Tab-separated table of C-alpha atoms in Angstrom:
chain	number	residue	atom	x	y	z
A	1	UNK	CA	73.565	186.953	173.126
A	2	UNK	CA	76.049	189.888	172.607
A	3	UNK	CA	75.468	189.676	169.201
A	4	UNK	CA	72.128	190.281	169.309
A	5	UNK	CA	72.343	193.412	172.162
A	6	UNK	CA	74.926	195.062	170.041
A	7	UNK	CA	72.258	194.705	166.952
A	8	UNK	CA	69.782	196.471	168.931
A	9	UNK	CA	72.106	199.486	170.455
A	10	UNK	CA	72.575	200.356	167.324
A	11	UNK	CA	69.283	199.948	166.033
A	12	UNK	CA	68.262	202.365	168.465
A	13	UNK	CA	70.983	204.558	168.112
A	14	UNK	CA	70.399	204.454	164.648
A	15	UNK	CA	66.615	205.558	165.113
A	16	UNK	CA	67.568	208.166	167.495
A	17	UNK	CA	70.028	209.951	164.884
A	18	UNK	CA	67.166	209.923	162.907
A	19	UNK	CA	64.871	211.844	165.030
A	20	UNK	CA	67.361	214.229	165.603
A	21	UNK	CA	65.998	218.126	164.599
A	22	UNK	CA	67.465	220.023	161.897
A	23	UNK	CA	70.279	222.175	163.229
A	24	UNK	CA	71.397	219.419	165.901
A	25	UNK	CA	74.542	218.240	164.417
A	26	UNK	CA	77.200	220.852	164.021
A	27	UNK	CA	78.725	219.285	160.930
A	28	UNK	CA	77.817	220.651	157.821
A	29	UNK	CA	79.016	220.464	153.809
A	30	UNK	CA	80.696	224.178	153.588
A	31	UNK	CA	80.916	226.035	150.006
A	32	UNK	CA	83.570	223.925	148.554
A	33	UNK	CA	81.429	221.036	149.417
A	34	UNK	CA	83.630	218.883	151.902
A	35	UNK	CA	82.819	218.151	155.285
A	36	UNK	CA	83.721	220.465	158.503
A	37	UNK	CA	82.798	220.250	162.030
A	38	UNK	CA	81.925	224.013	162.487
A	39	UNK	CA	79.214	225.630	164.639
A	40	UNK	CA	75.728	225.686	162.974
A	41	UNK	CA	74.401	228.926	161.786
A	42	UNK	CA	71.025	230.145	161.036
A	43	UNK	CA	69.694	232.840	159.049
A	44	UNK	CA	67.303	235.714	160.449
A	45	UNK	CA	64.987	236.510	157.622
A	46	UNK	CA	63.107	239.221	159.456
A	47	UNK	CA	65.351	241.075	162.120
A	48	UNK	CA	62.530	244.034	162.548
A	49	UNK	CA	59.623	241.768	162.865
A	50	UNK	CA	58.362	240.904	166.267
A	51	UNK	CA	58.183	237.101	167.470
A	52	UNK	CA	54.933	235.360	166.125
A	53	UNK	CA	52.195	235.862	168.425
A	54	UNK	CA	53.190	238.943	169.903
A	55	UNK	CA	52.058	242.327	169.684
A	56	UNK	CA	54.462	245.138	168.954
A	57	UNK	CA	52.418	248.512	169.799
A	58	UNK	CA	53.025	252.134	170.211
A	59	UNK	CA	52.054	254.084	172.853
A	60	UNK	CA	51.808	258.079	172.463
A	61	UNK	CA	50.953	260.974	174.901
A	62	UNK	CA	50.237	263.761	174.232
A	63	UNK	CA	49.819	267.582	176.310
A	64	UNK	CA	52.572	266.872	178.917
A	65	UNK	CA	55.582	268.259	177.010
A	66	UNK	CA	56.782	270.441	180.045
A	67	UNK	CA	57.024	267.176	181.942
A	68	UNK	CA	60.174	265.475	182.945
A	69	UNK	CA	59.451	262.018	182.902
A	70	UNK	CA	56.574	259.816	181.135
A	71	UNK	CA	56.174	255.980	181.389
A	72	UNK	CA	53.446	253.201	181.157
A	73	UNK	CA	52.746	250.854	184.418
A	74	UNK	CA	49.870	248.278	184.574
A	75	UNK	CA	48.918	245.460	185.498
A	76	UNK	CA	51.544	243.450	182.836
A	77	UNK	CA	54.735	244.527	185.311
A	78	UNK	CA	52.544	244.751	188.604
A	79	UNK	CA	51.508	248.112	188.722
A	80	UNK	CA	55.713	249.156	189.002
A	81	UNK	CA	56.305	252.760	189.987
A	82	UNK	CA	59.209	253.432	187.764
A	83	UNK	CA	61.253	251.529	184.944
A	84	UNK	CA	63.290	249.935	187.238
A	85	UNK	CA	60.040	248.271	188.626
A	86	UNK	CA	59.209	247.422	185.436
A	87	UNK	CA	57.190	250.334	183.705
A	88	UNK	CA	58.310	251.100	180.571
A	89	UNK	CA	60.037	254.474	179.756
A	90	UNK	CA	58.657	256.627	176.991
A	91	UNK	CA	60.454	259.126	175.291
A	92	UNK	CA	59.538	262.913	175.107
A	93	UNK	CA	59.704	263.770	170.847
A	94	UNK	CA	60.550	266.991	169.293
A	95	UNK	CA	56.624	267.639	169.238
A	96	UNK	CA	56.402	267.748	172.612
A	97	UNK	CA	54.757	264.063	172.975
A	98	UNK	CA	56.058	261.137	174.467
A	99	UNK	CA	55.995	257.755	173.287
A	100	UNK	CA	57.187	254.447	173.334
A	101	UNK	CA	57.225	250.477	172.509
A	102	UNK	CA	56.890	247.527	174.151
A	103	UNK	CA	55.809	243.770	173.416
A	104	UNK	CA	53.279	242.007	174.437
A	105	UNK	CA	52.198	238.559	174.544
A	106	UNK	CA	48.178	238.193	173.685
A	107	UNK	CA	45.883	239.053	176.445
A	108	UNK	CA	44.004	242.103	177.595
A	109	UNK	CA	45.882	244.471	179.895
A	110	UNK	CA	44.931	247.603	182.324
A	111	UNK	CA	47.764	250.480	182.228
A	112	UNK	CA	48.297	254.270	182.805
A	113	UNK	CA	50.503	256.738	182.235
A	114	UNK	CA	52.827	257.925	184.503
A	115	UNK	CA	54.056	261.580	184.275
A	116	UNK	CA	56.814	263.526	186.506
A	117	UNK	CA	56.540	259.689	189.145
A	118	UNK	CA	53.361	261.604	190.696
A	119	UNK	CA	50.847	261.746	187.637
A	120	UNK	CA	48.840	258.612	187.207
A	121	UNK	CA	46.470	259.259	184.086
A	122	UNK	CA	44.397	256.705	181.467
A	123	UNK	CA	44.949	257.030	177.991
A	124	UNK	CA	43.342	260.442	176.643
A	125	UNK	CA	42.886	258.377	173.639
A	126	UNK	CA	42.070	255.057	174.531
A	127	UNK	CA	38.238	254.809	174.835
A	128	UNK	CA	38.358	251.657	176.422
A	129	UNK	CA	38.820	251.834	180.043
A	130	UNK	CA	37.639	249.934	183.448
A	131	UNK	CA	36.965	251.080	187.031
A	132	UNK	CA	40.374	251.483	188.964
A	133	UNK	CA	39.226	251.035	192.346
A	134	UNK	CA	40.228	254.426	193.749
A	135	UNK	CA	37.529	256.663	191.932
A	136	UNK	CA	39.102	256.518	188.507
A	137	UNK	CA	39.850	254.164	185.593
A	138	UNK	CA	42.778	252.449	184.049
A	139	UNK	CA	43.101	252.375	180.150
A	140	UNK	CA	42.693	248.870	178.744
A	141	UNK	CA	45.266	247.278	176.178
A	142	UNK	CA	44.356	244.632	174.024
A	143	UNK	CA	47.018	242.359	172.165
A	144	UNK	CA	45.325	240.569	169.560
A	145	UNK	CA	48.402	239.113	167.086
């Protein structure tokens, strides 16, 4: 009886090992071709590309170059006042515009600029826009990876 429940741990175990995905072991051949236990490493082949199925935009305004501050806020961080409520800063340019980066996963979004924390405006450039509730609109964003 122990014979056979010793054949079948490591039948299992066995079957197991095989299932395992690549990178799970950290012992590898190295260059000189013998065996090492040594950390698994992997190789980045595109460091600048965003994550698959995420969109990686720019966002630019302009005509506010005498202002202090500039972020976006929306609806993707809960309307946050600031950047440390999540709104994303934006940074003023040599041309007098600010802009700045942020990911998104897909989805469409509402968002407005924020200038000097008192300035909420839609996107001067962004034709695509929805009531706000209070008389104006927000700007819509649409990540489509």
């Amino acid at each position: 009886m122990r014979a056979v429940a010793f054949v079948i741990v490591i039948a299992t175990w066995a079957a197991l090992a095989a299932c395992q995905p690549p990178g799970y072991s950290t012992h590898h051949v190295d260059a000189a071709g013998s065996g090492a236990d040594a950390p698994a490493t992997t190789v980045d082949a595109s460091p600048d590309a965003p994550p698959s199925g995420v969109c990686d935009d720019m966002f630019r305004l302009d005509g506010h170059g005498a202002a202090m501050t500039a972020w976006v806020s929306g609806d993707f961080c809960a309307w946050g006042v600031d950047p440390d409520h999540g709104a994303f800063p934006l940074t003023k340019g040599t041309d007098g515009a600010w802009t700045g980066t942020r990911q998104f996963t897909p989805g469409t979004y509402q968002y407005k600029f924020v200038v000097d924390s008192t300035m909420w405006i839609p996107d001067p450039n962004d034709p695509n826009v929805v009531d706000d509730g209070f008389g104006g609109h927000n700007s819509l964003y649409t990540c489509t990876p």
